[in-house]
mmCIF file of C-alpha atoms in Angstrom:
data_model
loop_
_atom_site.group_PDB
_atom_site.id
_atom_site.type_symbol
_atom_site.label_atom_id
_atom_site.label_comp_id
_atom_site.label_asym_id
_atom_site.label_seq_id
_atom_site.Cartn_x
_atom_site.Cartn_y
_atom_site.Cartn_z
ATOM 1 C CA UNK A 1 -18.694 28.005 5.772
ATOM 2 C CA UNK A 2 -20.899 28.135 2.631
ATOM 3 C CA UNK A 3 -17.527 27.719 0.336
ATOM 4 C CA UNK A 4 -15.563 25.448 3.018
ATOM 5 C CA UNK A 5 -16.165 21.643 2.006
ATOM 6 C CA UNK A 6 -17.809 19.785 5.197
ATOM 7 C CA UNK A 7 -14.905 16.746 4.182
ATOM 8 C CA UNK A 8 -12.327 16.876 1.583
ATOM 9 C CA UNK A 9 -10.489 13.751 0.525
ATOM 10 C CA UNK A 10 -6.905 13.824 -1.303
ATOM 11 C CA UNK A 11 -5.627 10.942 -3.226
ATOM 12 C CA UNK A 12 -6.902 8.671 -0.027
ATOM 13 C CA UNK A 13 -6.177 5.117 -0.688
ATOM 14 C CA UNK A 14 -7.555 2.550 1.791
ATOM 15 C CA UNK A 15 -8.535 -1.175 2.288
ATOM 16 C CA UNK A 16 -8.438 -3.823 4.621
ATOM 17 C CA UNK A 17 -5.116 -6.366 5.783
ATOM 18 C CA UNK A 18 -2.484 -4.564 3.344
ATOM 19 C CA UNK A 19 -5.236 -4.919 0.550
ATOM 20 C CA UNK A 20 -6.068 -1.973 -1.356
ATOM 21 C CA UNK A 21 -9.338 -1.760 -1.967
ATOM 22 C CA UNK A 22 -9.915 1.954 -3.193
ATOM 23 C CA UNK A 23 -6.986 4.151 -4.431
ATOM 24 C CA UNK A 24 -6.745 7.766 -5.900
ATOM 25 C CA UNK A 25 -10.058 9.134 -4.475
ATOM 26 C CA UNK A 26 -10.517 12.799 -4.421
ATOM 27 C CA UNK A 27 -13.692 14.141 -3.238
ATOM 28 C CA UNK A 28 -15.245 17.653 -1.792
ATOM 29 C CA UNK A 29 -18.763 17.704 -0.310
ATOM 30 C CA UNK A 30 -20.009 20.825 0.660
ATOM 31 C CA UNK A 31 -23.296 22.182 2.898
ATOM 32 C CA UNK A 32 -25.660 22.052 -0.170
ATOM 33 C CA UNK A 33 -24.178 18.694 -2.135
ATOM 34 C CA UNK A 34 -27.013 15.997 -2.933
ATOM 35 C CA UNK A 35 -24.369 13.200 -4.055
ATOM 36 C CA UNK A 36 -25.236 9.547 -5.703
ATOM 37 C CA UNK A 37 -22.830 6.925 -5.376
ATOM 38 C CA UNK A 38 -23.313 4.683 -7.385
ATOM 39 C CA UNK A 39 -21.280 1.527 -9.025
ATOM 40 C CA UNK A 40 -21.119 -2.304 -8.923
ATOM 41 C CA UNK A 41 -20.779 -4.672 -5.957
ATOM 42 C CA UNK A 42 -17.468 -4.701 -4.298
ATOM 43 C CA UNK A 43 -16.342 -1.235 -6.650
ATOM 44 C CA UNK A 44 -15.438 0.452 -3.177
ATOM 45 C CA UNK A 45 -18.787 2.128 -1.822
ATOM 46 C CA UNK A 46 -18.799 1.056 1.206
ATOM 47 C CA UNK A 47 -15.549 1.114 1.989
ATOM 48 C CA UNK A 48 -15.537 4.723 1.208
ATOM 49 C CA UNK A 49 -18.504 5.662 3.463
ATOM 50 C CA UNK A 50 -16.610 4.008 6.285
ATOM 51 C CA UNK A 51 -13.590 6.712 5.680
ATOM 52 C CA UNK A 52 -15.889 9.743 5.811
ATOM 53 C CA UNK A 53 -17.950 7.856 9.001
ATOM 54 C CA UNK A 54 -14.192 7.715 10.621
ATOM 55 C CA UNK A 55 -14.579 3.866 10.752
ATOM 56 C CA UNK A 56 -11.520 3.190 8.265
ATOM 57 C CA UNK A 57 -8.669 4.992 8.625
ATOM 58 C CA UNK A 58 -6.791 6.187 4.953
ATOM 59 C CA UNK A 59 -3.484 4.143 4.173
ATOM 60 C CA UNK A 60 -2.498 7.605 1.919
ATOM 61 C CA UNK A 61 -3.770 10.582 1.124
ATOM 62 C CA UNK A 62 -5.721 12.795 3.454
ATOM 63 C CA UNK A 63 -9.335 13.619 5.015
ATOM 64 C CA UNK A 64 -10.316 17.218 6.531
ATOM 65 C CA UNK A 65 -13.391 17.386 8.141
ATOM 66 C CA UNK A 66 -14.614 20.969 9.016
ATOM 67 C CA UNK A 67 -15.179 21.743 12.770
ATOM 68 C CA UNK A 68 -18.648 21.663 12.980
ATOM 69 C CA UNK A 69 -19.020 18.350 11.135
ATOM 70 C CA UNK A 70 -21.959 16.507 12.273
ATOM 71 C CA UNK A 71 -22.682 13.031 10.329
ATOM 72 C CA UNK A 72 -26.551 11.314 10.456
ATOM 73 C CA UNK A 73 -26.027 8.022 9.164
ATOM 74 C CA UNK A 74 -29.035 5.815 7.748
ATOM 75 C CA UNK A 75 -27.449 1.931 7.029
ATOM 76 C CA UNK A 76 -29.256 0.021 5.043
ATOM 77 C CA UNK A 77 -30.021 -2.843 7.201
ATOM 78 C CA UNK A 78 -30.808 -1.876 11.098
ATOM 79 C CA UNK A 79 -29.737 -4.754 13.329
ATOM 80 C CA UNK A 80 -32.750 -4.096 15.594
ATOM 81 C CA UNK A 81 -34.374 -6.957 18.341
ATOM 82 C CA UNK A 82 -37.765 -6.089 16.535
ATOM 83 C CA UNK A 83 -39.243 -7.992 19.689
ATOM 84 C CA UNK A 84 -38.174 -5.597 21.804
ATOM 85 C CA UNK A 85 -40.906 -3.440 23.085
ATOM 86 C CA UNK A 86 -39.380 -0.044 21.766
ATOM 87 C CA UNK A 87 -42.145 2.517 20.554
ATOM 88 C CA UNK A 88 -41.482 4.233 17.985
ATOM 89 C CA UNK A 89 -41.197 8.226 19.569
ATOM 90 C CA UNK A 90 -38.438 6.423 21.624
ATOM 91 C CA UNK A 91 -36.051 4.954 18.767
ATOM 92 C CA UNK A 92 -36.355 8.249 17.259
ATOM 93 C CA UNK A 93 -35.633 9.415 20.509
ATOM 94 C CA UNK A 94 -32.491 7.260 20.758
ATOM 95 C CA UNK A 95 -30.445 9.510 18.015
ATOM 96 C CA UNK A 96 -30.303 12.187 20.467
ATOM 97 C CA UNK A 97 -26.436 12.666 21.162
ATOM 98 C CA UNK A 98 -26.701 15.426 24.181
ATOM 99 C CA UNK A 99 -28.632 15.179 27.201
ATOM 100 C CA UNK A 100 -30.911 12.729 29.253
ATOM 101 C CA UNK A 101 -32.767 10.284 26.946
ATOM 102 C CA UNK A 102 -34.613 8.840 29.786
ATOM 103 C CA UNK A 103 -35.427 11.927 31.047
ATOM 104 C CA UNK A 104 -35.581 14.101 28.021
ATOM 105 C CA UNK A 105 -36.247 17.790 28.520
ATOM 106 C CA UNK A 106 -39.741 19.191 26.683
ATOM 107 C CA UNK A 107 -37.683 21.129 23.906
ATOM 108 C CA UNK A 108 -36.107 17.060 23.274
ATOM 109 C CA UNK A 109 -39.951 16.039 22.634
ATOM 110 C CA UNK A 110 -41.110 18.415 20.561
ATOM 111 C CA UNK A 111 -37.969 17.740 18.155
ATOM 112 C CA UNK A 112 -38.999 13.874 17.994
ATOM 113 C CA UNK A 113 -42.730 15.023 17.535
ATOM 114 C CA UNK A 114 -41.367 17.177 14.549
ATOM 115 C CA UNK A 115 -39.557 14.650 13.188
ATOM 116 C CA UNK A 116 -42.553 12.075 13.377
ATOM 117 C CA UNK A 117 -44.538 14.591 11.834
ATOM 118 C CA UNK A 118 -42.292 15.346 9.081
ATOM 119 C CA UNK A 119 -41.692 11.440 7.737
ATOM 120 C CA UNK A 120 -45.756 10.910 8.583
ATOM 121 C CA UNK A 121 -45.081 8.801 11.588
ATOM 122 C CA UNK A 122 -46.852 10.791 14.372
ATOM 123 C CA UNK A 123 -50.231 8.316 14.404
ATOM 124 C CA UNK A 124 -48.282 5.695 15.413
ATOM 125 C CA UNK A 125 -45.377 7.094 17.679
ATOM 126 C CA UNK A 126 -46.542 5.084 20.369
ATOM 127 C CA UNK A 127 -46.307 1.660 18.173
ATOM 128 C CA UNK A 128 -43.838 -0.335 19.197
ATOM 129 C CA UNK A 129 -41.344 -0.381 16.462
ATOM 130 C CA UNK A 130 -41.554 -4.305 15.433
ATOM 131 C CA UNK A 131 -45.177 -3.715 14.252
ATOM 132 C CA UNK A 132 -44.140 -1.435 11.859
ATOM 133 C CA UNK A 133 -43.635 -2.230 7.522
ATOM 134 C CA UNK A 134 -40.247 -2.010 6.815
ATOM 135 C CA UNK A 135 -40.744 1.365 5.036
ATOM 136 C CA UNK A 136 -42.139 2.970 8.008
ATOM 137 C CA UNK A 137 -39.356 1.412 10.010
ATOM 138 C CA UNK A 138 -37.015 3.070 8.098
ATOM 139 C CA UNK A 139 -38.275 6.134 7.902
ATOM 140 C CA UNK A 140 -38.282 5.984 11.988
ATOM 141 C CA UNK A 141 -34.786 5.286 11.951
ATOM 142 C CA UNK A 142 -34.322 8.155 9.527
ATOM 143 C CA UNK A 143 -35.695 10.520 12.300
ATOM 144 C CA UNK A 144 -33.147 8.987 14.109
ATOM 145 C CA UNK A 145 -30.215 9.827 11.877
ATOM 146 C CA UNK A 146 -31.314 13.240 11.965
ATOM 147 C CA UNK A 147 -32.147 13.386 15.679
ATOM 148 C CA UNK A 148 -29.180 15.586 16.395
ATOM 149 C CA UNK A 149 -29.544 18.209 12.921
ATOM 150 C CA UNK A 150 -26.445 16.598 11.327
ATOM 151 C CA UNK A 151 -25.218 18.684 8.666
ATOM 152 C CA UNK A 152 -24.305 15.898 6.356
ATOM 153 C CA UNK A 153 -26.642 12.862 5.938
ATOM 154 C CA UNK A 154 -25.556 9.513 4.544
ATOM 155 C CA UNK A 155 -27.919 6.947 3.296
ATOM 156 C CA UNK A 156 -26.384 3.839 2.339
ATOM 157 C CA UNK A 157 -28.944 2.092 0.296
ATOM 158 C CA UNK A 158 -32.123 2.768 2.126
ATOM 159 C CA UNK A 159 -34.575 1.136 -0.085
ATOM 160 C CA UNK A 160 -33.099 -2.039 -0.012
ATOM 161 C CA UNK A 161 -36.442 -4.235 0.603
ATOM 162 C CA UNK A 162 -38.696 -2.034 0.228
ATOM 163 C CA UNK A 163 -41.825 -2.253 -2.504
ATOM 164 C CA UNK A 164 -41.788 0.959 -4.402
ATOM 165 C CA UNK A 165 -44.698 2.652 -2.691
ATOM 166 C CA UNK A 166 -42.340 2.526 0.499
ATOM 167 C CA UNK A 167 -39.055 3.154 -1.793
ATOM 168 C CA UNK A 168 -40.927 6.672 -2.969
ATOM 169 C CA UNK A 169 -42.139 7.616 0.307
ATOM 170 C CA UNK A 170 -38.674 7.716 2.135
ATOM 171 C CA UNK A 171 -37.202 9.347 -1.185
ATOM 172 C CA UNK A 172 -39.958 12.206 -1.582
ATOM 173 C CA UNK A 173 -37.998 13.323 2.092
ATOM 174 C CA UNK A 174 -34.870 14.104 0.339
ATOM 175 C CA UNK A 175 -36.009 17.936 -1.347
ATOM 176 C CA UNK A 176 -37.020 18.866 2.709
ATOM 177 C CA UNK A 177 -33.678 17.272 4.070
ATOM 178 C CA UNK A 178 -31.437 19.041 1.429
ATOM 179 C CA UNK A 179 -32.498 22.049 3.008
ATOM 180 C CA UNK A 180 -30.756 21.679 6.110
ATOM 181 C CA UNK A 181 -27.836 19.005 5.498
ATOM 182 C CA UNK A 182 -25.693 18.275 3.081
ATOM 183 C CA UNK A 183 -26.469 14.356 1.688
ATOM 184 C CA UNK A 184 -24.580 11.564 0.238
ATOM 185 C CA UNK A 185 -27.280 8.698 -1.227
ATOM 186 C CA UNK A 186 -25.589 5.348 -2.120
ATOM 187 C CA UNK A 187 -27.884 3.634 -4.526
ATOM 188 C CA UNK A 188 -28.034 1.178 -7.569
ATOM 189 C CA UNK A 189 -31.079 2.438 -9.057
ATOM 190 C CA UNK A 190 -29.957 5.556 -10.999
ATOM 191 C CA UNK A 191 -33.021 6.168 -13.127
ATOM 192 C CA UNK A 192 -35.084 6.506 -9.806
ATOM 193 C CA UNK A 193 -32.665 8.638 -7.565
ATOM 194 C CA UNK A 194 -31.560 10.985 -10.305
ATOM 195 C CA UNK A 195 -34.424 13.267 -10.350
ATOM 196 C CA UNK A 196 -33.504 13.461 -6.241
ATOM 197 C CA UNK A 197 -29.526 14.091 -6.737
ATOM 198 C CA UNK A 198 -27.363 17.455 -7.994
ATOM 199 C CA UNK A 199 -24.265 15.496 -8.583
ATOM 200 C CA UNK A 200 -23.107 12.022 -9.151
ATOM 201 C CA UNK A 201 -20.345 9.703 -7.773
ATOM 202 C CA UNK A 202 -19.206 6.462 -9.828
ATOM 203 C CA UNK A 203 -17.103 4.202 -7.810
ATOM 204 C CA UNK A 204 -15.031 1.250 -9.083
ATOM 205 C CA UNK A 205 -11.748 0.753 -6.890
ATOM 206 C CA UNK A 206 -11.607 4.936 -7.614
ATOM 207 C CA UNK A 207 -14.070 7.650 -7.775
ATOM 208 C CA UNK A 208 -15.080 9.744 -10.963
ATOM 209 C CA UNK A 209 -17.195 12.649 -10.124
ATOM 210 C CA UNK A 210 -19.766 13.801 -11.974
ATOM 211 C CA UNK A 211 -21.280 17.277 -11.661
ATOM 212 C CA UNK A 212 -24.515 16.726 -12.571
ATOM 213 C CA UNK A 213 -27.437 14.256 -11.799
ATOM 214 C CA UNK A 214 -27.455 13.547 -16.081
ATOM 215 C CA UNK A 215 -24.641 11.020 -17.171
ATOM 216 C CA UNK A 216 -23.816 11.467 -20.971
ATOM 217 C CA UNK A 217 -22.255 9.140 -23.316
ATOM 218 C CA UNK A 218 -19.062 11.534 -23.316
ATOM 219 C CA UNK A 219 -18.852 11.706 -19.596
ATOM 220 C CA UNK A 220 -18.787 7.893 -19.746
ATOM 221 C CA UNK A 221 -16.296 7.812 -22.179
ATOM 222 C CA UNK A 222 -13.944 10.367 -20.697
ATOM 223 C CA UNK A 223 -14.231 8.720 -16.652
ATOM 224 C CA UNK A 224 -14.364 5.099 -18.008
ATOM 225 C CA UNK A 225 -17.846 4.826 -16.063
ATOM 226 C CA UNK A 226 -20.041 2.553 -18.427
ATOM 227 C CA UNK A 227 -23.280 3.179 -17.317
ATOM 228 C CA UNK A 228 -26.016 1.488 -20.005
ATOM 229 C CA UNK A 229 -28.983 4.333 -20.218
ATOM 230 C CA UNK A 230 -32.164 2.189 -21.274
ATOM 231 C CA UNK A 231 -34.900 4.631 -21.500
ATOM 232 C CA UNK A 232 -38.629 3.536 -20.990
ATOM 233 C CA UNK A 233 -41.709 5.390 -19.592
ATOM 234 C CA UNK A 234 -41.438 8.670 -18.525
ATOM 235 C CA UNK A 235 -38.445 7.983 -16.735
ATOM 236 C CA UNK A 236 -34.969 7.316 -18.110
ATOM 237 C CA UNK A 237 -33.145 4.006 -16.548
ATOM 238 C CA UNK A 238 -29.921 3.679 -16.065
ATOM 239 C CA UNK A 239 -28.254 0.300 -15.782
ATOM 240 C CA UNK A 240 -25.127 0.217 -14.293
ATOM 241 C CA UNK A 241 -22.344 -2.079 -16.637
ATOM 242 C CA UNK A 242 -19.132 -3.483 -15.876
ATOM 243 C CA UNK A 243 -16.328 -0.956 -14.972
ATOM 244 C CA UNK A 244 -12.780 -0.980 -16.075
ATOM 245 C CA UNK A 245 -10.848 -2.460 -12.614
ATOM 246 C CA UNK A 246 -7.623 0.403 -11.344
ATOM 247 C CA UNK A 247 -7.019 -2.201 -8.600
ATOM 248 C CA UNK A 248 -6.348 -5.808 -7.736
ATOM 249 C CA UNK A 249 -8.950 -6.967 -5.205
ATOM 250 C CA UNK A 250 -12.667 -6.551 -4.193
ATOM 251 C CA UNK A 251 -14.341 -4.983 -1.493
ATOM 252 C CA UNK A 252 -14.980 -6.548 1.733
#
């Protein structure tokens, strides 16, 4: 399993209505991948994450998924009634795929009591989850995504909204995930996520792979992936600059 690729993508092209959207993408992501995508507005991101989540189907090429495939998906904006008196224990309890939720066996407990421990929620598991900062809100739905011990993790821009106290909290989670799943991270902030990342992902209407979580001025040259490093603090910053288009139109 260790050398089998979780999902494999082969020159998959896909879009929306007869429009292409992304074209030519070839990708591999194995049990112990820590992946960035990163790349402009409408460059194909989400579009992609949709194929791997099974939501878009390819127009060419080809996806394998391994048999014991096992997504956890984190969006970045949960379309939750926040007046809806749900604690927090039992949104986290709402990711479970197998057996009773409202009558959830003692072994189902102790995993949400785990989880709530693990993302520093377990004070306030009996909060109702509208009372909550958005960071801690989004760490509970984390625990959700992970409810079931996916083996591959997607976070689709999990930050967005979130001061950078909250922002570091949810990221410092990443080291203890990558332990047991396999994780894609879409983000725009490279200079934050690249101490978290192995390998990196630029997409613009294609995808250039990177395998490392350091961009050079030669990789950018060589994958047409213009990626402005500005370099202040500690911490080098990466701006991400306008791509060379493969493809007529954007992404929906």
């Amino acid at each position: 399993m260790e050398n089998e690729p979780l999902i494999s993508l082969r020159n998959v092209s896909a879009g929306y209505d007869g429009k292409i959207v992304v074209s030519n993408i070839n990708l591999d992501v194995f049990s112990n991948d820590i992946i960035a995508f990163i790349g402009p507005n409408g460059g194909g991101k989400t579009t992609i994450l949709r194929i791997l989540l099974g939501i878009v189907k390819p127009l060419h090429g080809t996806m394998h998924c391994h048999e014991s495939l096992r997504i956890g998906y984190l969006p970045q904006i949960n379309n939750v009634d926040l007046s809806f008196p749900i604690s927090v224990a039992d949104v986290v309890l709402s990711g479970q795929r197998d057996g009773n939720r409202l009558f959830p066996s003692a072994q189902t407990r102790q995993r949400v009591d785990e989880l709530l421990h693990f993302a520093q929620l377990d004070n306030i598991s009996n909060k109702p989850i509208g009372e909550l900062s958005g960071g801690q809100r989004q760490r509970a739905f984390l625990c959700r995504a992970i409810m079931s011990n996916p083996n591959l993790l997607i976070l689709d821009e999990p930050v967005t909204y979130m001061d950078k106290v909250a922002e570091t909290n949810l990221y410092k989670l990443i080291p203890e995930l990558s332990k047991q799943m396999a994780i894609i991270l879409v983000s725009h902030d490279i200079g934050t996520i690249s101490s978290y990342v192995k390998t990196i992902a630029c997409v613009n209407k294609t995808l250039h792979y990177h395998p490392t979580n350091i961009i050079s001025d030669e990789m950018l040259r060589i994958y047409e992936c213009p990626i402005e490093i500005i370099s202040h603090g500690a911490i080098p910053h990466r701006v991400l600059g306008t791509h060379k288009l493969h493809i007529g139109d954007s992404e929906q």
